[in-house]
């Protein structure tokens, strides 16, 4: 099973320290699912906006990339049952006392990752100058370097970043926006969707899913 991902998205997919191999919640989950389904899993990295085209051209069989299930994507691909609930959040520089939520971003410079729901949200902000980058980390660097006033991105990824490089210069503001369920995407109509759902249900039943969840996110709230 060839699994496509965009690998700069800790704690879901990111390189292991000092190695090219990937780790993270999505990676361990898809490996466990593949094992249940009787497949050898091969991870293929690419840009986030290349994932759905790669699925539809047959270069990969599934996408495991913290991909939010939404109507627009459902026109192009089939999703598994949701396996994680995310949501967007705003990140600004520590010394920014002006921006308290997404409402304060009108006319401001917003950095985000190309092709993501964070980019979609950024583009709905009145008069904003949207700067879309290949990775979430590049968007965060743009904030650090003063090229953006805020970043809009997935809360669990930004919160993780806040425990690492982000803690020196950034903070999150406001509440998480609407809930975004993550799903594993497959080619429209592929029977892999049913097989993934069955395997996911088994991992939930056996406690393996909870174990992975706690390993990466701590106790479930
Ligand atoms: N959840 C967001 C979306 O679906 C961002 C996902 C980005 N994932 C990644 N591996 N870079 O648009």
CSV table of C-alpha atoms and ligand atoms in Angstrom, one decimal:
chain,number,residue,atom,x,y,z
A,1,UNK,CA,0.0,0.0,0.0
A,2,UNK,CA,1.6,3.2,-1.2
A,3,UNK,CA,0.8,6.0,1.3
A,4,UNK,CA,1.2,9.6,0.3
A,5,UNK,CA,2.0,12.3,2.8
A,6,UNK,CA,3.5,15.7,3.2
A,7,UNK,CA,6.1,15.2,5.9
A,8,UNK,CA,6.6,18.5,7.7
A,9,UNK,CA,3.6,18.2,10.0
A,10,UNK,CA,4.6,17.2,13.5
A,11,UNK,CA,3.2,15.4,15.5
A,12,UNK,CA,1.3,13.7,12.6
A,13,UNK,CA,4.2,13.1,10.1
A,14,UNK,CA,7.8,14.2,10.5
A,15,UNK,CA,11.3,12.8,10.1
A,16,UNK,CA,12.7,10.9,13.0
A,17,UNK,CA,15.6,12.7,14.7
A,18,UNK,CA,18.7,12.2,12.5
A,19,UNK,CA,17.0,10.1,9.9
A,20,UNK,CA,15.0,10.2,6.8
A,21,UNK,CA,12.4,7.8,8.1
A,22,UNK,CA,9.1,9.4,9.1
A,23,UNK,CA,7.3,9.0,12.4
A,24,UNK,CA,4.2,10.5,14.0
A,25,UNK,CA,0.6,9.7,14.7
A,26,UNK,CA,-0.5,9.3,11.1
A,27,UNK,CA,2.5,7.2,10.2
A,28,UNK,CA,2.1,4.8,13.1
A,29,UNK,CA,-1.6,4.6,12.5
A,30,UNK,CA,-1.4,3.8,8.8
A,31,UNK,CA,1.3,1.3,9.5
A,32,UNK,CA,-0.9,-0.4,12.1
A,33,UNK,CA,-3.9,-0.3,9.6
A,34,UNK,CA,-1.8,-1.6,6.8
A,35,UNK,CA,-0.6,-4.5,9.0
A,36,UNK,CA,-4.2,-5.4,9.9
A,37,UNK,CA,-5.2,-5.3,6.2
A,38,UNK,CA,-2.2,-7.5,5.2
A,39,UNK,CA,-0.3,-4.9,3.3
A,40,UNK,CA,3.3,-3.8,3.3
A,41,UNK,CA,3.3,0.0,3.8
A,42,UNK,CA,5.5,2.3,1.7
A,43,UNK,CA,5.5,6.0,2.5
A,44,UNK,CA,5.8,8.5,-0.3
A,45,UNK,CA,6.5,12.1,0.5
A,46,UNK,CA,5.3,15.0,-1.7
A,47,UNK,CA,3.8,18.5,-1.5
A,48,UNK,CA,0.4,18.7,0.2
A,49,UNK,CA,-1.3,20.0,-3.0
A,50,UNK,CA,0.1,17.1,-5.0
A,51,UNK,CA,-1.5,14.4,-2.8
A,52,UNK,CA,-5.0,14.3,-4.3
A,53,UNK,CA,-3.7,14.4,-7.9
A,54,UNK,CA,-1.3,11.6,-7.1
A,55,UNK,CA,-4.1,9.5,-5.7
A,56,UNK,CA,-6.2,10.0,-8.7
A,57,UNK,CA,-3.4,9.3,-11.2
A,58,UNK,CA,-2.7,6.0,-9.3
A,59,UNK,CA,0.8,6.9,-8.1
A,60,UNK,CA,-0.3,6.3,-4.5
A,61,UNK,CA,-3.1,4.2,-3.0
A,62,UNK,CA,-4.0,6.3,0.1
A,63,UNK,CA,-3.3,9.7,1.6
A,64,UNK,CA,-2.5,9.9,5.3
A,65,UNK,CA,-1.6,13.5,5.9
A,66,UNK,CA,-3.7,15.1,8.5
A,67,UNK,CA,-6.2,15.8,5.7
A,68,UNK,CA,-9.4,17.4,6.8
A,69,UNK,CA,-12.6,15.9,5.4
A,70,UNK,CA,-14.5,18.6,3.6
A,71,UNK,CA,-17.1,18.8,0.8
A,72,UNK,CA,-14.8,20.1,-1.8
A,73,UNK,CA,-12.4,17.2,-1.4
A,74,UNK,CA,-15.2,14.7,-1.2
A,75,UNK,CA,-16.0,15.6,-4.8
A,76,UNK,CA,-12.6,14.3,-5.8
A,77,UNK,CA,-11.8,11.4,-3.4
A,78,UNK,CA,-13.4,9.1,-0.9
A,79,UNK,CA,-12.5,9.4,2.8
A,80,UNK,CA,-12.3,6.8,5.6
A,81,UNK,CA,-14.3,7.4,8.7
A,82,UNK,CA,-12.7,10.3,10.7
A,83,UNK,CA,-9.8,9.2,12.8
A,84,UNK,CA,-8.9,12.5,14.6
A,85,UNK,CA,-10.7,15.8,15.3
A,86,UNK,CA,-8.7,18.9,14.6
A,87,UNK,CA,-9.5,22.6,14.0
A,88,UNK,CA,-7.7,25.7,12.9
A,89,UNK,CA,-6.1,28.3,15.2
A,90,UNK,CA,-4.3,31.6,14.8
A,91,UNK,CA,-0.6,32.0,15.8
A,92,UNK,CA,1.1,35.5,16.2
A,93,UNK,CA,4.4,36.8,17.6
A,94,UNK,CA,4.6,36.9,21.4
A,95,UNK,CA,4.7,40.7,21.5
A,96,UNK,CA,1.6,41.1,19.4
A,97,UNK,CA,-1.1,42.5,21.6
A,98,UNK,CA,-3.3,43.7,18.8
A,99,UNK,CA,-4.5,40.4,17.3
A,100,UNK,CA,-6.8,38.5,19.7
A,101,UNK,CA,-8.7,36.3,17.2
A,102,UNK,CA,-9.2,35.7,13.5
A,103,UNK,CA,-11.5,38.8,13.4
A,104,UNK,CA,-8.5,41.1,14.1
A,105,UNK,CA,-6.7,39.9,10.9
A,106,UNK,CA,-8.6,42.0,8.4
A,107,UNK,CA,-6.1,43.7,6.0
A,108,UNK,CA,-3.2,41.9,7.7
A,109,UNK,CA,-0.5,39.5,6.2
A,110,UNK,CA,-1.4,35.9,6.9
A,111,UNK,CA,1.0,33.0,6.3
A,112,UNK,CA,-0.3,29.4,5.7
A,113,UNK,CA,0.4,26.2,4.0
A,114,UNK,CA,-0.5,25.8,0.3
A,115,UNK,CA,-3.6,23.8,-0.4
A,116,UNK,CA,-4.8,23.5,3.2
A,117,UNK,CA,-7.9,24.5,5.0
A,118,UNK,CA,-5.7,27.1,6.7
A,119,UNK,CA,-5.2,28.7,3.3
A,120,UNK,CA,-8.9,28.5,2.6
A,121,UNK,CA,-9.7,30.2,5.9
A,122,UNK,CA,-7.0,32.9,5.3
A,123,UNK,CA,-8.5,33.7,1.9
A,124,UNK,CA,-11.9,34.5,3.6
A,125,UNK,CA,-10.3,37.3,5.7
A,126,UNK,CA,-11.3,40.6,4.3
A,127,UNK,CA,-8.4,42.5,2.7
A,128,UNK,CA,-5.8,40.1,4.0
A,129,UNK,CA,-2.6,39.5,2.1
A,130,UNK,CA,-2.3,35.7,2.1
A,131,UNK,CA,1.2,34.2,1.8
A,132,UNK,CA,1.0,30.5,1.1
A,133,UNK,CA,4.1,28.3,1.7
A,134,UNK,CA,4.9,24.7,0.8
A,135,UNK,CA,5.1,23.7,4.4
A,136,UNK,CA,3.6,24.7,7.7
A,137,UNK,CA,7.1,25.3,9.1
A,138,UNK,CA,7.9,27.8,6.3
A,139,UNK,CA,4.7,29.7,7.2
A,140,UNK,CA,5.8,29.8,10.8
A,141,UNK,CA,9.3,31.1,9.8
A,142,UNK,CA,7.7,33.9,7.8
A,143,UNK,CA,6.0,35.0,11.0
A,144,UNK,CA,9.2,34.8,13.0
A,145,UNK,CA,11.0,36.8,10.3
A,146,UNK,CA,8.4,39.5,10.3
A,147,UNK,CA,7.0,38.8,6.9
A,148,UNK,CA,3.6,37.9,8.2
A,149,UNK,CA,1.4,39.2,11.1
A,150,UNK,CA,-0.2,35.8,11.7
A,151,UNK,CA,-0.3,32.1,10.8
A,152,UNK,CA,-3.5,30.2,10.4
A,153,UNK,CA,-3.0,26.4,10.6
A,154,UNK,CA,-4.1,23.2,12.3
A,155,UNK,CA,-4.2,23.6,16.1
A,156,UNK,CA,-2.6,20.3,17.1
A,157,UNK,CA,0.4,21.1,14.9
A,158,UNK,CA,0.7,24.7,16.0
A,159,UNK,CA,0.4,23.6,19.7
A,160,UNK,CA,3.1,21.0,19.2
A,161,UNK,CA,5.3,23.7,17.5
A,162,UNK,CA,4.7,25.9,20.6
A,163,UNK,CA,6.4,23.3,22.7
A,164,UNK,CA,9.4,23.3,20.3
A,165,UNK,CA,10.8,26.1,18.1
A,166,UNK,CA,7.7,28.3,18.5
A,167,UNK,CA,8.0,28.8,22.2
A,168,UNK,CA,10.7,31.4,21.8
A,169,UNK,CA,8.8,33.8,19.7
A,170,UNK,CA,5.1,32.9,19.2
A,171,UNK,CA,1.8,32.3,20.9
A,172,UNK,CA,-1.7,31.2,19.9
A,173,UNK,CA,-4.6,33.5,20.2
A,174,UNK,CA,-8.4,32.9,20.3
A,175,UNK,CA,-10.3,29.7,20.3
A,176,UNK,CA,-9.9,26.8,17.9
A,177,UNK,CA,-12.2,27.4,14.9
A,178,UNK,CA,-14.8,24.8,13.7
A,179,UNK,CA,-14.0,21.1,14.2
A,180,UNK,CA,-12.2,19.5,11.3
A,181,UNK,CA,-12.2,15.7,11.2
A,182,UNK,CA,-9.2,14.1,9.6
A,183,UNK,CA,-9.8,11.2,7.2
A,184,UNK,CA,-7.6,8.8,5.1
A,185,UNK,CA,-8.3,9.5,1.5
A,186,UNK,CA,-8.5,6.9,-1.3
A,187,UNK,CA,-9.4,7.1,-4.9
A,188,UNK,CA,-13.1,7.6,-5.4
A,189,UNK,CA,-15.0,4.3,-5.2
A,190,UNK,CA,-11.8,2.3,-4.1
A,191,UNK,CA,-12.6,-0.7,-1.9
A,192,UNK,CA,-9.7,0.4,0.3
A,193,UNK,CA,-12.1,2.7,2.1
A,194,UNK,CA,-14.2,-0.1,3.5
A,195,UNK,CA,-11.1,-2.1,4.4
A,196,UNK,CA,-9.5,0.9,6.2
A,197,UNK,CA,-12.7,1.5,8.1
A,198,UNK,CA,-12.9,-2.2,9.2
A,199,UNK,CA,-9.2,-2.1,10.3
A,200,UNK,CA,-9.7,1.2,12.1
A,201,UNK,CA,-12.7,-0.2,14.0
A,202,UNK,CA,-10.6,-3.2,15.0
A,203,UNK,CA,-7.7,-1.0,16.2
A,204,UNK,CA,-10.2,1.0,18.3
A,205,UNK,CA,-11.7,-2.2,19.7
A,206,UNK,CA,-8.4,-3.7,20.6
A,207,UNK,CA,-7.1,-0.5,22.4
A,208,UNK,CA,-4.3,-0.1,19.9
A,209,UNK,CA,-5.8,3.2,18.6
A,210,UNK,CA,-6.0,4.6,22.2
A,211,UNK,CA,-2.5,3.6,22.8
A,212,UNK,CA,-1.3,5.5,19.8
A,213,UNK,CA,-3.4,8.5,20.6
A,214,UNK,CA,-2.1,8.7,24.2
A,215,UNK,CA,1.5,8.3,23.0
A,216,UNK,CA,1.2,11.3,20.7
A,217,UNK,CA,-1.3,13.6,22.4
A,218,UNK,CA,-1.5,12.5,26.0
A,219,UNK,CA,-4.8,11.4,27.7
A,220,UNK,CA,-7.9,12.0,25.7
A,221,UNK,CA,-9.8,15.1,26.8
B,1,LIG,N1,-5.8,19.7,8.0
B,1,LIG,C1,-5.4,20.6,7.0
B,1,LIG,C2,-6.0,20.3,5.6
B,1,LIG,O1,-6.5,19.3,5.4
B,1,LIG,C3,-3.9,20.7,6.9
B,1,LIG,C4,-3.2,19.4,6.5
B,1,LIG,C5,-1.7,19.5,6.2
B,1,LIG,N2,-1.1,18.3,6.3
B,1,LIG,C6,0.2,18.0,6.0
B,1,LIG,N3,0.7,16.8,6.1
B,1,LIG,N4,1.0,19.0,5.7
B,1,LIG,O2,-6.0,21.1,4.8
